[in-house]
Short mmCIF file of C-alpha atoms in Angstrom, two decimals:
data_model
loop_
_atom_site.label_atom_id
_atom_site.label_comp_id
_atom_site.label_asym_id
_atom_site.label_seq_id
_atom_site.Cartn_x
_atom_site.Cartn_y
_atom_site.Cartn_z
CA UNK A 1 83.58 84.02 85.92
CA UNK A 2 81.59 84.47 82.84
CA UNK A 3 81.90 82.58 79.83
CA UNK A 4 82.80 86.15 78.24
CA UNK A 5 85.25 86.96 81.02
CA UNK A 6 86.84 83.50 80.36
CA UNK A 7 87.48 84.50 76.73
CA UNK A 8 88.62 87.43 77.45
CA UNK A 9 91.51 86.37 80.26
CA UNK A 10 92.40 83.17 78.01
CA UNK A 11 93.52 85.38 75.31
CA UNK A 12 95.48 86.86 77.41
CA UNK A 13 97.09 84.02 78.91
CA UNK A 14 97.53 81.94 75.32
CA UNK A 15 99.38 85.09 74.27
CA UNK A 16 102.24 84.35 77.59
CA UNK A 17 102.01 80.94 76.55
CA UNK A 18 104.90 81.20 74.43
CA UNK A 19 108.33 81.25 75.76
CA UNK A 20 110.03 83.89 73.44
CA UNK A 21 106.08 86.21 74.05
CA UNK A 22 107.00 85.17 78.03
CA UNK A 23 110.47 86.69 78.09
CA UNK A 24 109.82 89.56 76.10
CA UNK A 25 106.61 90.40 78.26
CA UNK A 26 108.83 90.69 81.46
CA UNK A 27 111.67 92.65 79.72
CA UNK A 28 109.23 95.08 79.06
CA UNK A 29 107.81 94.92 82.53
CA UNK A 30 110.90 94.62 84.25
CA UNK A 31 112.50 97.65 82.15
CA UNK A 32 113.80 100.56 84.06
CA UNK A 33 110.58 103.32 83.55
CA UNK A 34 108.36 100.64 82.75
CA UNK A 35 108.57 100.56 78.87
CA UNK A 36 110.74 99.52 76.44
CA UNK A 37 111.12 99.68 72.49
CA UNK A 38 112.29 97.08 70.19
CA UNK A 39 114.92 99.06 70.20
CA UNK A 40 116.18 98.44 73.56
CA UNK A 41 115.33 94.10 73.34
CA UNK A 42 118.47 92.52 72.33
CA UNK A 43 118.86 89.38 74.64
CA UNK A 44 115.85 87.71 73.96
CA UNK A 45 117.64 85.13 70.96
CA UNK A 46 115.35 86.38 68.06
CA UNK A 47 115.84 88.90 65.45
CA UNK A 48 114.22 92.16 65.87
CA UNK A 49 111.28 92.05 63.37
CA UNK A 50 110.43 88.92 65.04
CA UNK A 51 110.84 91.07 68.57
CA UNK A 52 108.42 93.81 66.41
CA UNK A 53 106.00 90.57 65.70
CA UNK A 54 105.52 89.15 68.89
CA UNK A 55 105.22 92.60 71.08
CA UNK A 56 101.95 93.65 68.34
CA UNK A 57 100.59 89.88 69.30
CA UNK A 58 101.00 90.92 73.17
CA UNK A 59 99.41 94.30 72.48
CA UNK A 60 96.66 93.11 70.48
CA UNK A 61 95.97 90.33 73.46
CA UNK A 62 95.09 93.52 75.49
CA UNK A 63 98.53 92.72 77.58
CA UNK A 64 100.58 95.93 76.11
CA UNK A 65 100.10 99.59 75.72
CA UNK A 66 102.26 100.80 72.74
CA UNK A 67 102.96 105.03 71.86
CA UNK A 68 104.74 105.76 68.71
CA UNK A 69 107.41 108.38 70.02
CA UNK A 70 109.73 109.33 66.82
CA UNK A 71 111.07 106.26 64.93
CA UNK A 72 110.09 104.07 68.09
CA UNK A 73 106.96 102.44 69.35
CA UNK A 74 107.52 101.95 73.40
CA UNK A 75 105.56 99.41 74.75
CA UNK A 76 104.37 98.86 78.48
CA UNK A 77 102.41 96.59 80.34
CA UNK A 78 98.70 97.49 80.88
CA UNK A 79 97.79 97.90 84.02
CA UNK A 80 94.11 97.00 84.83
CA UNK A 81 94.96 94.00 82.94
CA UNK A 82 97.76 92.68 85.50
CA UNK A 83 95.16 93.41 88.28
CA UNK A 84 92.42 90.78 86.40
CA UNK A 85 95.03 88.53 85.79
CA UNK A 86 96.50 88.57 89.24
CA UNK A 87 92.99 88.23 90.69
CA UNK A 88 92.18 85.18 88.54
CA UNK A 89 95.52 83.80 89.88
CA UNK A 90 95.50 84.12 93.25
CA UNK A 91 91.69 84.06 94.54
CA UNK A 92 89.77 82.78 91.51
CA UNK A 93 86.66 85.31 90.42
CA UNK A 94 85.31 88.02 92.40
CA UNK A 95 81.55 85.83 91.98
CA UNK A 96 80.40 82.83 90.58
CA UNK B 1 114.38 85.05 83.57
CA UNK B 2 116.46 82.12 81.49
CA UNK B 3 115.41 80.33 78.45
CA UNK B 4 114.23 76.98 80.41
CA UNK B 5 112.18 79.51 83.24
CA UNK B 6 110.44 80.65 80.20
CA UNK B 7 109.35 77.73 78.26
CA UNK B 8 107.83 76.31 82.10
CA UNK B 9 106.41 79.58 83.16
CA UNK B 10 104.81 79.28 79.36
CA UNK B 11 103.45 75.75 79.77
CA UNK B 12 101.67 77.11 82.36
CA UNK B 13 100.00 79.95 80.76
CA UNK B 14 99.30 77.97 77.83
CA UNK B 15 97.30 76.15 79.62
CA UNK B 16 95.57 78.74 81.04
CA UNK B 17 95.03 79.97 77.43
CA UNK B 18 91.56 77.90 76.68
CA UNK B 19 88.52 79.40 78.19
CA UNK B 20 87.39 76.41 79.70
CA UNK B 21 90.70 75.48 81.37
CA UNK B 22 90.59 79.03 82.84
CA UNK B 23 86.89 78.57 84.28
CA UNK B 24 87.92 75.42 85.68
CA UNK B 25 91.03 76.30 87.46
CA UNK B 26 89.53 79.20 88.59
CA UNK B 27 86.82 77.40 90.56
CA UNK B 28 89.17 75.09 91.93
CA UNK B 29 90.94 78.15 92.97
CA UNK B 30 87.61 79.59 94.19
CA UNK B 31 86.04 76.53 95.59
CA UNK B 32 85.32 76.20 99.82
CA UNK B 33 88.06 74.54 101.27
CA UNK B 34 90.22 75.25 98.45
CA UNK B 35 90.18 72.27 96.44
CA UNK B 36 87.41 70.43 94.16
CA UNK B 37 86.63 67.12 92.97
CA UNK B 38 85.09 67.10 88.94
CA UNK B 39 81.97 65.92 91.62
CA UNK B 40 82.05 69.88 92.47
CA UNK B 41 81.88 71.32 89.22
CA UNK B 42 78.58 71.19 87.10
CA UNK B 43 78.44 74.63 85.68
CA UNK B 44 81.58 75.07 83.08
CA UNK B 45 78.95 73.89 80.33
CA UNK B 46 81.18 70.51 79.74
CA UNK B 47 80.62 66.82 80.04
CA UNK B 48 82.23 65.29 83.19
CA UNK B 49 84.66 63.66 81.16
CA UNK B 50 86.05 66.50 79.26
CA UNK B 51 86.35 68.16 82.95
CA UNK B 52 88.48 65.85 84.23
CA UNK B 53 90.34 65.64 81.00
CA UNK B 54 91.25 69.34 81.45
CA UNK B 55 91.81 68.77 85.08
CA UNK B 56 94.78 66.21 84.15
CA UNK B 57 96.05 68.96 81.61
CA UNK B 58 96.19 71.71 84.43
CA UNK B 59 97.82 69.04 86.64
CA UNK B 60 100.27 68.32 83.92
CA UNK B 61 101.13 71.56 83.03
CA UNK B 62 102.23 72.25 86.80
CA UNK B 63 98.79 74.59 87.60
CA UNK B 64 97.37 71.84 90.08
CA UNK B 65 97.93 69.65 92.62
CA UNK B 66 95.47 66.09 93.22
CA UNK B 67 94.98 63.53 95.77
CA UNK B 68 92.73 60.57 94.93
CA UNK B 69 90.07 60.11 98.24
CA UNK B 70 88.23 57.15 97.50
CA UNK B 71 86.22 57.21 94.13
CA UNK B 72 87.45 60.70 93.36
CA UNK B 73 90.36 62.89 92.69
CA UNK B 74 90.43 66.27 94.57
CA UNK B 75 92.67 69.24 92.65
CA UNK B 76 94.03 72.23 94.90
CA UNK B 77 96.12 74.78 93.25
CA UNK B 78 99.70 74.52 93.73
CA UNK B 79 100.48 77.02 95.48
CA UNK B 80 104.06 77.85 94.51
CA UNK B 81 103.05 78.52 91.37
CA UNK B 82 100.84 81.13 91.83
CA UNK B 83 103.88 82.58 93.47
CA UNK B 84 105.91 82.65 90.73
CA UNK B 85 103.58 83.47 87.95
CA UNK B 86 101.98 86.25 89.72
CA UNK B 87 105.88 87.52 90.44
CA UNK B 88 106.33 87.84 86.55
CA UNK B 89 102.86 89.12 85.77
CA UNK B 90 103.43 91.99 88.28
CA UNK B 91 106.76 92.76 88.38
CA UNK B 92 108.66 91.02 86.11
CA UNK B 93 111.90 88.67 86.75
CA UNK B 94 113.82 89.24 90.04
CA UNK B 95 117.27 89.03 88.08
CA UNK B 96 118.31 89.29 84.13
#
């Protein structure tokens, strides 16, 4: 792993590192189609510009996706990211 | 996932969120045998103290298991974990 790759990933995982971030992370990931829009995040225990907040923090760690559709953005996870991340995980870097 | 899920599964990605954390736990995770002592790693670009500083962090924050063998302390990754992390990075919470 390469100093740069390290930078990279760590963003990533200091943006999960916060419990509301956490929880709205897998309510997008576990909603039904794979995406979800502020509008459809009530249970999380935070008002909804705070909701709005946090998901442009997870998008701009290169965790989210977002599409404006309408008066909505819809946010999903991004893929190739979940593959890095997962890889990192579970059996460390592909070289030293 | 509940409230008290999220704040541990966000310890643990905290501490994943500084890039020299992440290069370290990722060659523990990497290393032969599957565990490392801070006698293994040379190459994260830190004194030997501030490795096993981090080390403790990881250990603290849930991310690694150690086992003192003599002079020094060996750190595996714990493997249940992984489990769990990687089952909200990929596919969210297994219940609301």
């Amino acid at each position: 792993m390469t100093a740069e790759e390290a930078e990279t990933a760590a963003r990533m995982f200091k943006a999960l590192g916060d419990p509301v971030r956490l929880r709205l992370f897998s309510t997008v990931a576990s909603h039904p189609g794979g995406e979800a829009c502020v509008c459809d995040i009530s249970d999380v225990g935070v008002s909804q510009p705070t909701v709005s907040h946090h998901l442009k923090k997870l998008k701009e760690a290169g965790l989210l996706l977002s599409e404006r559709r309408g008066t909505w953005v819809y946010y999903r996870v991004a893929p190739s990211v979940l593959a890095a991340m997962g890889q990192i995980l579970t059996t460390g870097p592909a070289a030293a």
